[in-house]
């Protein structure tokens, strides 16, 4: 126990200092200078069965205070709840930016539903506008009135950015949301430290799919979305494709962008994580085993050592475990403050990590049962098994 706890403490010291300061929450939109001429923007919103959240999100896009020309393309991806009709009704009621509602039909083999909808929206935007930028945003994301203006100003400042993406502030209201949601962003930042993503020429690349402003030329150069059409984790795949093509990306936490989707219980949160967790591990059993072992050593060993030390009187492992647990809680504190949550939740991070460990294992089990990455009535095979693998 002493040696394992020492390894855990060493891991936390390395995470504290050597993983791009992932735990800091000060990566916000870079310095912005308004352009002399505001470029045209097309806003593409893929939507599948989103009638419950559209009244809280779509009006915020319609009301964007953007000095240039902007137009919204909402792509109804086979909804059965009246999403398209509700979108038109909201546009008639609120006015604002022009809205086009369209539907691409069922996705072709080898495409995920969301990327098929994005493809259709981008093609329609190219045909109808001269947009220099595309804002790809989810149907459950609400934007502050100046969100689009600030994104475009950030993209055009200095040498210019090809992708500006903000991690939307997710809804945190229920007990389970408080326990799980801030940790979701914390773990994402641990995997993809924002500072590393934002270094020109760096190897780490990621975006947050709820809010991605991409230069049209960069999307065409990277072959997006066709080049990533099978990707379940499409935001990370998009950022990697843009970076491979020589583009510059930026990712940070949002100030004017929020998710309005509720997660009233553990079940919806479990499905949100498990649907893509095994895909994140490339459907590799060895990576799964390593991840489970790593989560156990890093997150579960410290509190276990403290409890075991208190019971058996083993002072050294208890002290090492307490130190590791303290560093863990300390790194989680800034994310809790960002989400306006009490700091007493920080020591509970091992409980949340255990839940994520179980969600990841469940994701693998569902995949091997043939259920794959399931979302809103669709199940996606791993890319290697998809019928259209030649251009993956």
GROMACS .gro file of C-alpha atoms in nm:
model
  392
    1UNK     CA    1   0.000   0.000   0.000
    2UNK     CA    2   0.286   0.240   0.075
    3UNK     CA    3   0.440   0.201  -0.269
    4UNK     CA    4   0.109   0.224  -0.454
    5UNK     CA    5   0.016   0.535  -0.258
    6UNK     CA    6   0.356   0.688  -0.330
    7UNK     CA    7   0.296   0.627  -0.702
    8UNK     CA    8  -0.042   0.796  -0.673
    9UNK     CA    9   0.109   1.100  -0.502
   10UNK     CA   10   0.382   1.120  -0.764
   11UNK     CA   11   0.117   1.105  -1.036
   12UNK     CA   12  -0.072   1.392  -0.878
   13UNK     CA   13   0.239   1.606  -0.845
   14UNK     CA   14   0.307   1.547  -1.212
   15UNK     CA   15  -0.053   1.629  -1.305
   16UNK     CA   16  -0.032   1.945  -1.096
   17UNK     CA   17   0.280   2.078  -1.268
   18UNK     CA   18   0.338   1.883  -1.587
   19UNK     CA   19   0.002   1.844  -1.764
   20UNK     CA   20  -0.035   2.190  -1.909
   21UNK     CA   21  -0.185   2.335  -1.588
   22UNK     CA   22  -0.509   2.171  -1.706
   23UNK     CA   23  -0.678   2.249  -1.374
   24UNK     CA   24  -0.666   2.624  -1.421
   25UNK     CA   25  -0.981   2.787  -1.556
   26UNK     CA   26  -0.834   3.110  -1.689
   27UNK     CA   27  -0.818   3.008  -2.056
   28UNK     CA   28  -1.086   3.236  -2.196
   29UNK     CA   29  -1.130   3.405  -2.533
   30UNK     CA   30  -0.799   3.554  -2.650
   31UNK     CA   31  -0.742   3.925  -2.700
   32UNK     CA   32  -0.992   4.063  -2.949
   33UNK     CA   33  -0.979   4.355  -3.191
   34UNK     CA   34  -1.296   4.434  -3.390
   35UNK     CA   35  -1.230   4.395  -3.764
   36UNK     CA   36  -1.264   4.687  -3.999
   37UNK     CA   37  -1.523   4.492  -4.192
   38UNK     CA   38  -1.725   4.219  -4.025
   39UNK     CA   39  -1.724   3.897  -4.230
   40UNK     CA   40  -2.038   3.707  -4.320
   41UNK     CA   41  -2.117   3.408  -4.096
   42UNK     CA   42  -2.338   3.103  -4.147
   43UNK     CA   43  -2.462   2.936  -3.828
   44UNK     CA   44  -2.523   2.562  -3.869
   45UNK     CA   45  -2.736   2.390  -3.603
   46UNK     CA   46  -2.783   2.012  -3.630
   47UNK     CA   47  -3.095   1.911  -3.437
   48UNK     CA   48  -3.256   1.575  -3.361
   49UNK     CA   49  -3.558   1.566  -3.129
   50UNK     CA   50  -3.470   1.895  -2.962
   51UNK     CA   51  -3.817   2.047  -2.913
   52UNK     CA   52  -3.771   2.045  -2.536
   53UNK     CA   53  -3.466   2.274  -2.541
   54UNK     CA   54  -3.515   2.487  -2.855
   55UNK     CA   55  -3.728   2.754  -2.680
   56UNK     CA   56  -3.432   2.825  -2.449
   57UNK     CA   57  -3.159   2.812  -2.715
   58UNK     CA   58  -3.276   2.914  -3.062
   59UNK     CA   59  -3.401   3.263  -2.960
   60UNK     CA   60  -3.049   3.340  -2.835
   61UNK     CA   61  -2.912   3.275  -3.186
   62UNK     CA   62  -3.188   3.470  -3.354
   63UNK     CA   63  -3.107   3.767  -3.126
   64UNK     CA   64  -2.733   3.781  -3.198
   65UNK     CA   65  -2.607   4.138  -3.204
   66UNK     CA   66  -2.366   4.094  -3.494
   67UNK     CA   67  -2.255   4.395  -3.699
   68UNK     CA   68  -2.213   4.190  -4.019
   69UNK     CA   69  -2.443   3.957  -4.204
   70UNK     CA   70  -2.531   3.626  -4.040
   71UNK     CA   71  -2.782   3.355  -4.124
   72UNK     CA   72  -2.895   3.042  -3.937
   73UNK     CA   73  -2.935   2.699  -4.096
   74UNK     CA   74  -3.111   2.455  -3.864
   75UNK     CA   75  -3.081   2.100  -3.999
   76UNK     CA   76  -3.355   1.870  -3.870
   77UNK     CA   77  -3.197   1.526  -3.846
   78UNK     CA   78  -3.503   1.302  -3.862
   79UNK     CA   79  -3.680   1.444  -3.557
   80UNK     CA   80  -4.012   1.296  -3.448
   81UNK     CA   81  -4.105   1.560  -3.189
   82UNK     CA   82  -4.184   1.857  -3.413
   83UNK     CA   83  -3.840   2.017  -3.392
   84UNK     CA   84  -3.859   2.171  -3.741
   85UNK     CA   85  -4.206   2.320  -3.696
   86UNK     CA   86  -4.113   2.461  -3.356
   87UNK     CA   87  -3.799   2.622  -3.498
   88UNK     CA   88  -4.003   2.801  -3.765
   89UNK     CA   89  -4.257   2.910  -3.504
   90UNK     CA   90  -3.983   3.052  -3.280
   91UNK     CA   91  -3.832   3.243  -3.573
   92UNK     CA   92  -4.172   3.392  -3.661
   93UNK     CA   93  -4.230   3.488  -3.298
   94UNK     CA   94  -3.888   3.634  -3.215
   95UNK     CA   95  -3.762   3.763  -3.549
   96UNK     CA   96  -3.393   3.847  -3.570
   97UNK     CA   97  -3.144   3.665  -3.791
   98UNK     CA   98  -3.288   3.487  -4.095
   99UNK     CA   99  -3.353   3.117  -4.034
  100UNK     CA  100  -3.364   2.831  -4.284
  101UNK     CA  101  -3.496   2.496  -4.161
  102UNK     CA  102  -3.403   2.196  -4.373
  103UNK     CA  103  -3.367   1.819  -4.353
  104UNK     CA  104  -3.107   1.597  -4.523
  105UNK     CA  105  -3.291   1.266  -4.485
  106UNK     CA  106  -3.134   0.958  -4.332
  107UNK     CA  107  -2.753   0.955  -4.327
  108UNK     CA  108  -2.565   0.759  -4.588
  109UNK     CA  109  -2.364   0.454  -4.473
  110UNK     CA  110  -2.042   0.555  -4.298
  111UNK     CA  111  -2.178   0.884  -4.161
  112UNK     CA  112  -2.291   0.967  -3.811
  113UNK     CA  113  -2.624   1.145  -3.799
  114UNK     CA  114  -2.485   1.468  -3.658
  115UNK     CA  115  -2.207   1.498  -3.915
  116UNK     CA  116  -2.449   1.413  -4.196
  117UNK     CA  117  -2.664   1.703  -4.077
  118UNK     CA  118  -2.359   1.931  -4.049
  119UNK     CA  119  -2.255   1.835  -4.402
  120UNK     CA  120  -2.598   1.929  -4.535
  121UNK     CA  121  -2.601   2.258  -4.347
  122UNK     CA  122  -2.253   2.353  -4.463
  123UNK     CA  123  -2.338   2.270  -4.825
  124UNK     CA  124  -2.653   2.481  -4.807
  125UNK     CA  125  -2.459   2.768  -4.650
  126UNK     CA  126  -2.202   2.755  -4.930
  127UNK     CA  127  -2.476   2.758  -5.193
  128UNK     CA  128  -2.671   3.047  -5.043
  129UNK     CA  129  -2.410   3.269  -4.879
  130UNK     CA  130  -2.057   3.398  -4.914
  131UNK     CA  131  -1.986   3.323  -4.549
  132UNK     CA  132  -1.620   3.344  -4.450
  133UNK     CA  133  -1.692   3.167  -4.119
  134UNK     CA  134  -1.917   2.886  -4.007
  135UNK     CA  135  -2.044   2.864  -3.650
  136UNK     CA  136  -2.124   2.502  -3.567
  137UNK     CA  137  -2.335   2.498  -3.254
  138UNK     CA  138  -2.563   2.241  -3.093
  139UNK     CA  139  -2.937   2.284  -3.054
  140UNK     CA  140  -2.909   2.284  -2.673
  141UNK     CA  141  -2.661   2.574  -2.659
  142UNK     CA  142  -2.769   2.927  -2.565
  143UNK     CA  143  -2.546   3.217  -2.666
  144UNK     CA  144  -2.514   3.559  -2.509
  145UNK     CA  145  -2.617   3.846  -2.740
  146UNK     CA  146  -2.254   3.930  -2.820
  147UNK     CA  147  -2.129   3.571  -2.849
  148UNK     CA  148  -2.092   3.561  -3.228
  149UNK     CA  149  -1.934   3.906  -3.239
  150UNK     CA  150  -1.674   3.810  -2.979
  151UNK     CA  151  -1.595   3.477  -3.148
  152UNK     CA  152  -1.537   3.640  -3.487
  153UNK     CA  153  -1.328   3.920  -3.334
  154UNK     CA  154  -1.111   3.662  -3.156
  155UNK     CA  155  -1.064   3.459  -3.474
  156UNK     CA  156  -0.951   3.758  -3.677
  157UNK     CA  157  -0.712   3.917  -3.426
  158UNK     CA  158  -0.338   3.898  -3.485
  159UNK     CA  159  -0.222   3.620  -3.718
  160UNK     CA  160  -0.574   3.480  -3.715
  161UNK     CA  161  -0.723   3.152  -3.599
  162UNK     CA  162  -0.889   2.887  -3.812
  163UNK     CA  163  -1.093   2.742  -3.526
  164UNK     CA  164  -1.219   2.917  -3.213
  165UNK     CA  165  -1.407   2.680  -2.984
  166UNK     CA  166  -1.556   2.736  -2.642
  167UNK     CA  167  -1.648   2.467  -2.392
  168UNK     CA  168  -2.005   2.567  -2.308
  169UNK     CA  169  -2.087   2.600  -1.942
  170UNK     CA  170  -2.306   2.295  -1.880
  171UNK     CA  171  -2.618   2.307  -1.666
  172UNK     CA  172  -2.559   2.232  -1.298
  173UNK     CA  173  -2.872   2.231  -1.082
  174UNK     CA  174  -2.954   1.882  -0.954
  175UNK     CA  175  -2.749   1.671  -0.713
  176UNK     CA  176  -2.622   1.442  -0.987
  177UNK     CA  177  -2.533   1.735  -1.211
  178UNK     CA  178  -2.329   1.886  -0.928
  179UNK     CA  179  -2.150   1.558  -0.871
  180UNK     CA  180  -2.083   1.465  -1.235
  181UNK     CA  181  -2.089   1.769  -1.466
  182UNK     CA  182  -1.796   1.984  -1.342
  183UNK     CA  183  -1.584   1.667  -1.336
  184UNK     CA  184  -1.677   1.601  -1.700
  185UNK     CA  185  -1.509   1.926  -1.804
  186UNK     CA  186  -1.223   1.869  -1.557
  187UNK     CA  187  -1.147   1.526  -1.705
  188UNK     CA  188  -1.176   1.663  -2.060
  189UNK     CA  189  -0.923   1.936  -1.980
  190UNK     CA  190  -0.697   1.674  -1.822
  191UNK     CA  191  -0.699   1.473  -2.146
  192UNK     CA  192  -0.670   1.781  -2.368
  193UNK     CA  193  -0.505   2.063  -2.174
  194UNK     CA  194  -0.630   2.385  -2.328
  195UNK     CA  195  -0.288   2.549  -2.323
  196UNK     CA  196  -0.140   2.259  -2.518
  197UNK     CA  197  -0.427   2.270  -2.770
  198UNK     CA  198  -0.366   2.640  -2.827
  199UNK     CA  199   0.009   2.616  -2.897
  200UNK     CA  200   0.082   2.669  -3.267
  201UNK     CA  201   0.208   2.343  -3.411
  202UNK     CA  202   0.139   2.148  -3.092
  203UNK     CA  203   0.045   1.782  -3.098
  204UNK     CA  204  -0.263   1.812  -2.877
  205UNK     CA  205  -0.580   1.915  -3.060
  206UNK     CA  206  -0.940   1.931  -2.942
  207UNK     CA  207  -1.253   2.139  -2.974
  208UNK     CA  208  -1.587   2.153  -2.792
  209UNK     CA  209  -1.866   2.058  -3.029
  210UNK     CA  210  -2.127   2.285  -2.876
  211UNK     CA  211  -1.953   2.598  -3.004
  212UNK     CA  212  -1.705   2.583  -3.292
  213UNK     CA  213  -1.634   2.883  -3.514
  214UNK     CA  214  -1.436   2.761  -3.815
  215UNK     CA  215  -1.300   2.954  -4.107
  216UNK     CA  216  -1.466   2.830  -4.424
  217UNK     CA  217  -1.137   2.801  -4.610
  218UNK     CA  218  -0.992   2.596  -4.324
  219UNK     CA  219  -1.289   2.358  -4.329
  220UNK     CA  220  -1.248   2.304  -4.702
  221UNK     CA  221  -0.872   2.258  -4.672
  222UNK     CA  222  -0.919   1.999  -4.395
  223UNK     CA  223  -1.199   1.821  -4.580
  224UNK     CA  224  -1.442   1.873  -4.292
  225UNK     CA  225  -1.685   1.712  -4.238
  226UNK     CA  226  -1.627   1.435  -4.495
  227UNK     CA  227  -1.282   1.354  -4.354
  228UNK     CA  228  -1.430   1.283  -4.011
  229UNK     CA  229  -1.772   1.151  -4.115
  230UNK     CA  230  -1.752   0.836  -3.899
  231UNK     CA  231  -1.628   1.013  -3.586
  232UNK     CA  232  -1.842   0.971  -3.274
  233UNK     CA  233  -1.624   1.225  -3.089
  234UNK     CA  234  -1.657   1.467  -3.377
  235UNK     CA  235  -1.530   1.781  -3.206
  236UNK     CA  236  -1.188   1.635  -3.128
  237UNK     CA  237  -1.172   1.481  -3.477
  238UNK     CA  238  -1.251   1.819  -3.635
  239UNK     CA  239  -0.975   1.994  -3.443
  240UNK     CA  240  -0.723   1.725  -3.537
  241UNK     CA  241  -0.819   1.746  -3.904
  242UNK     CA  242  -0.777   2.124  -3.907
  243UNK     CA  243  -0.442   2.102  -3.728
  244UNK     CA  244  -0.316   1.830  -3.967
  245UNK     CA  245  -0.397   2.060  -4.258
  246UNK     CA  246  -0.186   2.337  -4.106
  247UNK     CA  247  -0.461   2.533  -3.935
  248UNK     CA  248  -0.445   2.715  -3.603
  249UNK     CA  249  -0.694   2.625  -3.331
  250UNK     CA  250  -0.797   2.772  -2.999
  251UNK     CA  251  -1.003   2.610  -2.722
  252UNK     CA  252  -1.111   2.757  -2.391
  253UNK     CA  253  -1.389   2.791  -2.137
  254UNK     CA  254  -1.698   2.990  -2.225
  255UNK     CA  255  -1.818   3.317  -2.081
  256UNK     CA  256  -2.121   3.372  -2.305
  257UNK     CA  257  -2.216   3.019  -2.409
  258UNK     CA  258  -2.422   2.781  -2.193
  259UNK     CA  259  -2.592   2.444  -2.235
  260UNK     CA  260  -2.961   2.442  -2.145
  261UNK     CA  261  -2.998   2.063  -2.155
  262UNK     CA  262  -3.111   1.924  -1.818
  263UNK     CA  263  -2.979   1.600  -1.673
  264UNK     CA  264  -3.232   1.538  -1.395
  265UNK     CA  265  -3.090   1.203  -1.284
  266UNK     CA  266  -2.787   0.979  -1.304
  267UNK     CA  267  -2.927   0.783  -1.600
  268UNK     CA  268  -2.906   1.062  -1.862
  269UNK     CA  269  -2.558   1.159  -1.739
  270UNK     CA  270  -2.449   0.796  -1.753
  271UNK     CA  271  -2.566   0.769  -2.115
  272UNK     CA  272  -2.395   1.097  -2.208
  273UNK     CA  273  -2.058   0.966  -2.090
  274UNK     CA  274  -2.084   0.598  -2.179
  275UNK     CA  275  -2.197   0.655  -2.538
  276UNK     CA  276  -1.849   0.774  -2.638
  277UNK     CA  277  -1.613   0.660  -2.362
  278UNK     CA  278  -1.500   0.340  -2.536
  279UNK     CA  279  -1.465   0.526  -2.867
  280UNK     CA  280  -1.227   0.763  -2.686
  281UNK     CA  281  -1.018   0.452  -2.611
  282UNK     CA  282  -1.024   0.349  -2.978
  283UNK     CA  283  -1.229   0.040  -2.887
  284UNK     CA  284  -0.906  -0.114  -2.758
  285UNK     CA  285  -0.934  -0.359  -2.464
  286UNK     CA  286  -0.574  -0.292  -2.361
  287UNK     CA  287  -0.638   0.081  -2.344
  288UNK     CA  288  -0.951   0.008  -2.146
  289UNK     CA  289  -0.759  -0.203  -1.895
  290UNK     CA  290  -0.489   0.063  -1.864
  291UNK     CA  291  -0.748   0.335  -1.814
  292UNK     CA  292  -0.930   0.142  -1.542
  293UNK     CA  293  -0.602   0.070  -1.364
  294UNK     CA  294  -0.489   0.432  -1.398
  295UNK     CA  295  -0.817   0.570  -1.263
  296UNK     CA  296  -0.798   0.331  -0.969
  297UNK     CA  297  -0.439   0.421  -0.879
  298UNK     CA  298  -0.475   0.796  -0.930
  299UNK     CA  299  -0.824   0.858  -0.789
  300UNK     CA  300  -0.923   0.565  -0.569
  301UNK     CA  301  -0.599   0.469  -0.393
  302UNK     CA  302  -0.556   0.798  -0.194
  303UNK     CA  303  -0.886   0.778  -0.001
  304UNK     CA  304  -0.847   0.402   0.035
  305UNK     CA  305  -0.501   0.453   0.187
  306UNK     CA  306  -0.636   0.713   0.430
  307UNK     CA  307  -0.914   0.480   0.546
  308UNK     CA  308  -0.684   0.178   0.565
  309UNK     CA  309  -0.425   0.377   0.757
  310UNK     CA  310  -0.685   0.495   1.007
  311UNK     CA  311  -0.803   0.138   1.063
  312UNK     CA  312  -0.463  -0.034   1.080
  313UNK     CA  313  -0.252   0.248   1.219
  314UNK     CA  314  -0.024   0.254   0.912
  315UNK     CA  315   0.082   0.618   0.931
  316UNK     CA  316   0.300   0.647   0.619
  317UNK     CA  317   0.051   0.527   0.355
  318UNK     CA  318  -0.220   0.731   0.528
  319UNK     CA  319  -0.003   1.044   0.509
  320UNK     CA  320   0.087   0.982   0.145
  321UNK     CA  321  -0.279   0.917   0.062
  322UNK     CA  322  -0.389   1.232   0.241
  323UNK     CA  323  -0.132   1.437   0.050
  324UNK     CA  324  -0.241   1.292  -0.285
  325UNK     CA  325  -0.608   1.346  -0.195
  326UNK     CA  326  -0.534   1.707  -0.100
  327UNK     CA  327  -0.360   1.778  -0.432
  328UNK     CA  328  -0.649   1.612  -0.615
  329UNK     CA  329  -0.908   1.824  -0.436
  330UNK     CA  330  -0.697   2.136  -0.484
  331UNK     CA  331  -0.681   2.091  -0.860
  332UNK     CA  332  -1.057   2.038  -0.874
  333UNK     CA  333  -1.137   2.353  -0.680
  334UNK     CA  334  -1.100   2.601  -0.970
  335UNK     CA  335  -1.347   2.404  -1.184
  336UNK     CA  336  -1.599   2.399  -0.901
  337UNK     CA  337  -1.560   2.777  -0.864
  338UNK     CA  338  -1.610   2.819  -1.240
  339UNK     CA  339  -1.936   2.626  -1.204
  340UNK     CA  340  -2.029   2.826  -0.892
  341UNK     CA  341  -2.038   2.512  -0.677
  342UNK     CA  342  -1.932   2.474  -0.313
  343UNK     CA  343  -1.574   2.365  -0.253
  344UNK     CA  344  -1.683   2.086  -0.017
  345UNK     CA  345  -1.755   1.887  -0.333
  346UNK     CA  346  -1.381   1.875  -0.414
  347UNK     CA  347  -1.295   1.587  -0.176
  348UNK     CA  348  -1.576   1.384  -0.338
  349UNK     CA  349  -1.389   1.367  -0.670
  350UNK     CA  350  -1.288   1.001  -0.604
  351UNK     CA  351  -1.659   0.911  -0.589
  352UNK     CA  352  -1.715   1.082  -0.922
  353UNK     CA  353  -1.408   0.915  -1.069
  354UNK     CA  354  -1.546   0.577  -0.964
  355UNK     CA  355  -1.868   0.657  -1.149
  356UNK     CA  356  -1.670   0.751  -1.461
  357UNK     CA  357  -1.472   0.429  -1.432
  358UNK     CA  358  -1.797   0.229  -1.425
  359UNK     CA  359  -1.939   0.433  -1.715
  360UNK     CA  360  -1.629   0.357  -1.921
  361UNK     CA  361  -1.652  -0.015  -1.850
  362UNK     CA  362  -2.023  -0.006  -1.934
  363UNK     CA  363  -1.940   0.167  -2.264
  364UNK     CA  364  -1.710  -0.121  -2.356
  365UNK     CA  365  -1.967  -0.382  -2.249
  366UNK     CA  366  -2.236  -0.218  -2.461
  367UNK     CA  367  -2.001  -0.206  -2.758
  368UNK     CA  368  -1.922  -0.575  -2.733
  369UNK     CA  369  -2.293  -0.650  -2.708
  370UNK     CA  370  -2.336  -0.481  -3.045
  371UNK     CA  371  -2.496  -0.164  -2.914
  372UNK     CA  372  -2.193   0.054  -2.985
  373UNK     CA  373  -2.215   0.430  -2.944
  374UNK     CA  374  -2.591   0.472  -2.911
  375UNK     CA  375  -2.756   0.814  -2.915
  376UNK     CA  376  -3.114   0.919  -2.984
  377UNK     CA  377  -3.217   0.595  -3.146
  378UNK     CA  378  -2.904   0.537  -3.353
  379UNK     CA  379  -2.615   0.301  -3.288
  380UNK     CA  380  -2.278   0.352  -3.455
  381UNK     CA  381  -2.023   0.083  -3.530
  382UNK     CA  382  -1.655   0.141  -3.476
  383UNK     CA  383  -1.504   0.315  -3.784
  384UNK     CA  384  -1.309   0.008  -3.895
  385UNK     CA  385  -1.633  -0.188  -3.920
  386UNK     CA  386  -1.836   0.077  -4.094
  387UNK     CA  387  -1.939   0.000  -4.454
  388UNK     CA  388  -1.766   0.310  -4.590
  389UNK     CA  389  -1.423   0.268  -4.443
  390UNK     CA  390  -1.209   0.353  -4.747
  391UNK     CA  391  -1.191   0.727  -4.680
  392UNK     CA  392  -1.195   0.719  -4.301
   0.00000   0.00000   0.00000
